[in-house]
Amino acid sequence: MKTRITEMLGIRYPIVQGGMQWVGTAEMASAVSNAGGLGILTALTQPTPDALAKEIDRCREMTDSPFGVNLTILPTVKPPPYAEYIEALIDRGVRIVETAGNSPKDFIAKMKSSGVRLIHKCTSVRHALSAERNGVDVVSIDGFECAGHPGEDDVGGLVLIPLAAQALRIPVIASGGIADGRGMAAALALGAEGVNMGTRFCATVEAPIHPEIKNALVRASERETNLIFRTLHNTGRVLRNEVSDEVVATERRPGGCEFKDIQPLVSGQRGRAALQSGEVNSGLVWAGQTVGMVQDVPTCAELLERMVADCRAAIARASNLATGVR
Ligand code: NAD
């Protein structure tokens, strides 16, 4: 496969692993990169910039292929020292960074002058245009189906991807709602030059989470996600479980709620413990609507080979339909 994304990032397949809190470790990122995609370490999964530097070194020992680092800029209970995380990743020689959440404009000049290729993930065309103006190299456009933070506009990928591809000169990665080769074929047809997946990569052999969580993802249907933090304008899509049901109920009670009322339920440390213990009802488990399409737990290599074969088959089928070939 050859797109501006494979060329720019030096990868075999235009498949990028999303930045996932507690999941984007060296095991995950190196497995995706070794399989021909772009693995991504999640910066804030590491407690300090120094720990991120060590994780980058560990990842480099596990793969010779390119990988990147995700830096998410969103409300957190304890704001992290973003500039120091950026210093650490530049110092360790990382040359691909995915930013997400708020605009990375304060950090763009520093990263660009250090030779970093910047992918900015956002959820609207207006933010994508602003990121392009500010100098990012790639936009990852995240549809409402996605896990994590879909923004507040509620526009799905089928509308967002072609609008972003039409509006931008820089290449677009389609994110949210993609979990197999058919989705990848659709994304390419809509004008994207690569795809980003998170939920699908959580249910792989190499994902550093408990097998019971992976089984829960396999069992869940596309209707089993909850939108939390809606009333706080920091919407997040997570797997439906006892904790996220309680958050939604608390937000809906008369008079609503403040963040402090739900903070003990949603804390990142509690979610991390759930992923590691396998107790699916003990914390937030972040997942997108594609959870309904996750039906097995392959290795990353099996997943990517299957996706690329299915993508080519889907494009051939559609091409035959479009040209009247039987
Ligand atoms: P945390 O423990 O500080 O916060 C837990 C959750 O509460 C996060 O989703 C955060 O955005 C939200 N939050 C915190 N303060 C808030 C406020 N004042 N108002 C509204 N919402 C608030 O964070 P963490 O779980 O350690 O995560 C660190 C970063 O990673 C955050 O930016 C978070 O949003 C992001 N994250 C991403 C994913 C994903 O990509 N699927 C999953 C979890 C967290």
XYZ file of C-alpha atoms and ligand atoms in Angstrom:
370
model
C 0.000 0.000 0.000
C 1.224 3.476 -0.790
C -0.334 6.708 0.467
C 1.085 10.010 1.689
C 0.801 8.513 5.184
C 2.906 5.411 4.456
C 5.470 7.596 2.673
C 5.663 10.273 5.352
C 5.762 7.910 8.330
C 7.857 5.174 6.721
C 5.344 2.372 7.399
C 4.154 -0.593 5.302
C 0.401 -0.244 5.934
C -1.467 3.042 6.594
C -2.801 1.735 9.909
C -2.114 3.748 13.059
C -2.708 2.604 16.618
C -4.512 5.270 18.607
C -3.080 6.705 21.787
C -4.795 4.754 24.556
C -4.390 5.584 28.231
C -2.924 2.540 30.109
C -2.752 0.479 26.886
C -0.162 2.329 24.774
C 2.925 0.724 26.308
C 6.046 -0.602 24.571
C 4.444 -4.065 24.231
C 1.474 -2.641 22.321
C 3.314 -0.066 20.200
C 6.140 -2.393 19.164
C 3.679 -5.147 18.185
C 1.784 -2.770 15.864
C 4.996 -1.368 14.370
C 6.446 -4.847 13.856
C 3.212 -5.808 12.064
C 3.709 -2.960 9.554
C 1.507 -0.253 11.110
C 2.432 2.699 13.301
C 2.542 1.848 17.009
C 2.013 4.687 19.460
C 3.223 5.027 23.050
C 0.835 6.991 25.258
C 2.875 9.644 27.064
C 0.552 10.133 30.043
C 0.469 6.393 30.778
C 3.969 7.014 32.110
C 3.959 8.787 35.480
C 6.845 11.159 34.666
C 8.739 12.475 31.611
C 11.719 10.390 32.763
C 9.593 7.238 32.793
C 8.444 8.098 29.245
C 12.097 8.354 28.156
C 12.724 4.853 29.542
C 9.585 3.480 27.842
C 10.782 4.920 24.513
C 14.123 3.147 24.989
C 12.301 -0.102 25.838
C 10.111 0.198 22.726
C 13.168 0.792 20.548
C 14.659 -2.454 21.852
C 11.478 -4.257 20.779
C 11.167 -2.887 17.233
C 13.361 -1.482 14.475
C 10.331 0.080 12.787
C 9.032 3.634 13.318
C 6.725 4.334 16.236
C 5.254 7.515 17.702
C 4.145 9.044 20.987
C 0.636 10.310 21.830
C 0.190 13.386 23.981
C -3.387 14.089 25.059
C -4.168 17.616 26.235
C -7.489 17.460 28.107
C -8.791 18.203 31.606
C -7.033 15.980 34.139
C -7.215 15.808 37.911
C -3.509 16.743 38.121
C -2.299 18.689 35.031
C 0.853 17.013 33.683
C 4.028 18.938 32.731
C 3.399 18.741 28.966
C 6.505 20.706 27.978
C 8.707 18.303 29.938
C 7.096 15.257 28.301
C 7.834 16.891 24.926
C 11.461 17.566 25.925
C 11.805 13.908 26.924
C 10.441 12.475 23.691
C 12.500 14.823 21.509
C 15.585 13.994 23.548
C 14.984 10.249 23.040
C 14.807 10.742 19.265
C 11.062 10.313 18.687
C 10.134 11.841 15.338
C 6.380 11.149 15.171
C 3.960 12.665 17.690
C 0.178 12.398 17.837
C -1.470 15.190 19.813
C -5.125 14.972 20.819
C -7.662 16.956 22.800
C -6.908 20.670 22.802
C -4.865 22.528 20.223
C -1.146 21.734 20.403
C -0.273 25.207 19.035
C 1.923 26.178 22.000
C 4.157 23.163 21.323
C 4.194 23.011 17.508
C 7.219 25.258 16.878
C 9.367 23.328 19.361
C 8.462 19.957 17.877
C 8.748 21.048 14.240
C 12.172 22.597 14.814
C 13.267 19.224 16.223
C 12.162 17.402 13.066
C 8.999 15.877 14.533
C 6.166 14.883 12.192
C 2.950 15.995 13.881
C -0.360 14.178 13.652
C -3.161 16.114 15.367
C -6.313 14.208 16.236
C -9.478 16.318 16.356
C -13.213 15.944 16.009
C -14.309 18.780 13.733
C -13.374 20.254 10.358
C -12.907 23.730 11.875
C -10.337 22.415 14.361
C -8.655 20.413 11.569
C -8.316 23.579 9.460
C -6.888 25.461 12.405
C -4.358 22.653 13.040
C -3.339 22.767 9.359
C -2.859 26.544 9.568
C -0.764 26.079 12.700
C 1.573 23.720 10.832
C 0.679 20.121 11.717
C 1.598 17.529 9.072
C -1.408 15.200 9.303
C -4.916 15.414 10.734
C -6.520 12.355 12.278
C -10.246 13.093 12.104
C -12.177 11.368 14.852
C -15.833 10.523 14.205
C -18.539 10.299 16.862
C -18.287 6.475 16.883
C -14.859 6.684 18.497
C -13.699 5.670 21.962
C -12.365 8.367 24.224
C -13.372 11.954 23.601
C -15.565 12.490 20.501
C -16.051 16.227 21.131
C -19.457 17.853 21.381
C -20.606 18.045 17.729
C -21.760 14.397 17.399
C -20.862 14.057 13.692
C -20.118 10.519 12.500
C -17.233 9.466 10.283
C -19.282 8.995 7.125
C -19.824 12.765 7.062
C -16.686 13.970 8.841
C -14.063 12.040 6.838
C -14.995 13.283 3.339
C -15.544 16.827 4.606
C -12.109 16.865 6.257
C -10.413 15.296 3.208
C -12.045 17.902 0.969
C -11.153 20.850 3.211
C -7.504 20.015 3.965
C -4.404 19.965 1.817
C -2.458 17.805 4.293
C -3.268 14.068 4.465
C -6.120 12.799 6.611
C -6.272 9.702 8.785
C -9.775 8.372 9.472
C -10.366 7.570 13.120
C -13.377 6.222 14.986
C -15.640 3.453 13.714
C -12.927 1.470 11.943
C -12.107 -2.076 13.049
C -11.692 -4.131 9.880
C -10.718 -4.095 6.208
C -14.178 -3.019 5.074
C -13.982 0.109 7.215
C -10.482 0.741 5.937
C -11.665 0.447 2.318
C -14.513 2.858 3.063
C -12.132 5.349 4.689
C -9.822 5.295 1.660
C -12.831 5.747 -0.647
C -13.947 8.737 1.441
C -10.611 10.461 0.878
C -8.554 9.383 3.898
C -5.014 8.091 3.362
C -4.821 6.000 6.504
C -6.865 4.703 9.419
C -6.516 4.925 13.175
C -7.851 2.226 15.521
C -7.970 1.926 19.298
C -10.697 -0.433 20.499
C -9.734 -3.088 17.931
C -6.123 -3.052 19.166
C -7.266 -3.511 22.795
C -8.526 -6.983 21.836
C -5.202 -8.292 20.534
C -2.833 -10.806 22.086
C -0.196 -8.146 22.730
C -2.434 -5.499 24.373
C -1.233 -5.177 27.983
C -4.647 -5.724 29.538
C -6.283 -8.666 31.336
C -7.793 -11.427 29.127
C -11.171 -10.972 30.856
C -11.334 -7.365 29.593
C -10.528 -8.573 26.079
C -13.325 -11.179 26.427
C -15.716 -8.437 27.575
C -14.896 -6.460 24.422
C -15.529 -9.552 22.270
C -18.900 -10.126 23.999
C -20.118 -6.505 23.807
C -22.422 -5.315 21.030
C -22.224 -1.978 19.235
C -24.966 -0.697 21.599
C -22.901 -1.244 24.706
C -21.070 2.042 25.080
C -21.982 4.984 27.297
C -21.346 8.682 26.750
C -20.061 10.171 29.994
C -19.082 13.755 30.919
C -21.718 15.091 28.496
C -22.932 17.625 31.034
C -19.325 18.717 31.708
C -18.595 19.333 27.983
C -15.794 16.771 28.062
C -17.766 13.894 26.513
C -16.121 10.497 26.689
C -17.254 7.220 25.111
C -16.617 4.192 27.301
C -17.778 0.588 27.565
C -21.156 0.269 29.242
C -20.601 -1.228 32.695
C -21.758 -0.645 36.269
C -19.410 2.311 36.763
C -20.271 4.155 33.554
C -24.001 3.509 34.139
C -23.628 5.139 37.555
C -21.799 8.145 36.067
C -24.559 8.650 33.494
C -27.270 8.327 36.182
C -25.467 10.854 38.392
C -25.140 13.341 35.546
C -28.869 12.955 34.759
C -30.167 13.502 38.251
C -32.121 16.731 38.837
C -29.665 19.604 39.111
C -26.936 17.561 37.418
C -23.584 17.119 39.093
C -20.125 18.605 39.386
C -16.974 16.755 38.417
C -16.084 16.168 42.066
C -19.301 14.140 42.513
C -18.150 11.558 39.980
C -14.393 11.836 40.299
C -14.009 8.730 42.522
C -15.865 6.669 39.895
C -13.929 7.899 36.862
C -10.391 8.199 38.188
C -7.733 7.039 35.772
C -6.078 4.881 38.444
C -9.335 3.037 39.010
C -9.687 2.377 35.275
C -6.116 1.155 35.125
C -6.796 -1.288 37.986
C -9.851 -2.632 36.124
C -7.803 -3.244 32.966
C -5.134 -5.058 34.954
C -7.366 -7.117 37.273
C -9.911 -8.112 34.623
C -12.817 -6.921 36.807
C -14.805 -5.218 34.102
C -17.241 -3.496 36.488
C -14.643 -1.925 38.728
C -13.633 1.142 36.676
C -13.973 2.912 33.329
C -13.048 0.793 30.295
C -12.759 3.070 27.261
C -14.266 1.638 24.049
C -15.893 2.855 20.847
C -18.925 1.579 18.940
C -16.636 -0.740 16.971
C -16.663 -2.917 20.073
C -19.609 -4.635 18.345
C -17.292 -5.591 15.480
C -14.590 -7.053 17.717
C -15.183 -10.787 17.613
C -11.794 -12.348 18.331
C -8.383 -11.711 19.900
C -5.747 -12.048 17.131
C -2.098 -11.047 17.255
C -1.388 -7.620 15.783
C 0.338 -9.286 12.818
C -2.709 -11.503 12.126
C -5.017 -8.497 12.473
C -3.099 -6.276 10.068
C -2.601 -8.966 7.421
C -6.315 -9.809 7.581
C -7.315 -6.148 7.422
C -5.195 -5.416 4.396
C -6.472 -8.525 2.553
C -10.095 -7.665 3.444
C -9.564 -4.020 2.451
C -8.290 -5.046 -0.983
C -11.200 -7.500 -1.395
C -13.734 -4.831 -0.383
C -12.288 -2.330 -2.857
C -12.319 -4.956 -5.645
C -15.934 -5.869 -4.849
C -17.023 -2.226 -4.841
C -15.080 -1.555 -8.023
C -16.795 -4.493 -9.739
C -20.196 -3.228 -8.604
C -19.400 0.285 -9.821
C -18.254 -0.873 -13.248
C -20.937 -3.513 -13.734
C -18.470 -6.443 -13.711
C -20.072 -9.594 -12.316
P -7.769 11.634 35.343
O -7.751 10.539 36.371
O -7.115 12.937 35.658
O -9.291 11.934 34.932
C -10.224 10.882 34.662
C -11.179 11.337 33.586
O -11.871 12.506 34.042
C -10.491 11.739 32.264
O -11.246 11.261 31.186
C -10.506 13.264 32.289
O -10.578 13.836 30.990
C -11.764 13.552 33.101
N -11.628 14.814 33.847
C -10.628 15.152 34.708
N -10.868 16.369 35.232
C -12.027 16.813 34.699
C -12.808 17.995 34.851
N -12.455 18.966 35.687
N -13.957 18.101 34.109
C -14.340 17.136 33.282
N -13.659 15.971 33.098
C -12.514 15.818 33.808
O -7.142 11.222 33.962
P -6.524 9.849 33.406
O -7.617 8.830 33.283
O -5.279 9.546 34.141
O -6.174 10.317 31.918
C -5.137 11.200 31.548
C -5.472 11.784 30.184
O -5.737 10.743 29.237
C -6.723 12.646 30.190
O -6.506 13.716 29.300
C -7.784 11.735 29.668
O -8.866 12.421 29.115
C -7.026 10.900 28.679
N -7.666 9.589 28.508
C -7.799 9.129 27.253
C -8.399 7.892 27.052
C -8.555 7.354 25.672
O -7.883 7.789 24.785
N -9.429 6.420 25.427
C -8.837 7.135 28.113
C -8.659 7.624 29.387
C -8.065 8.873 29.559
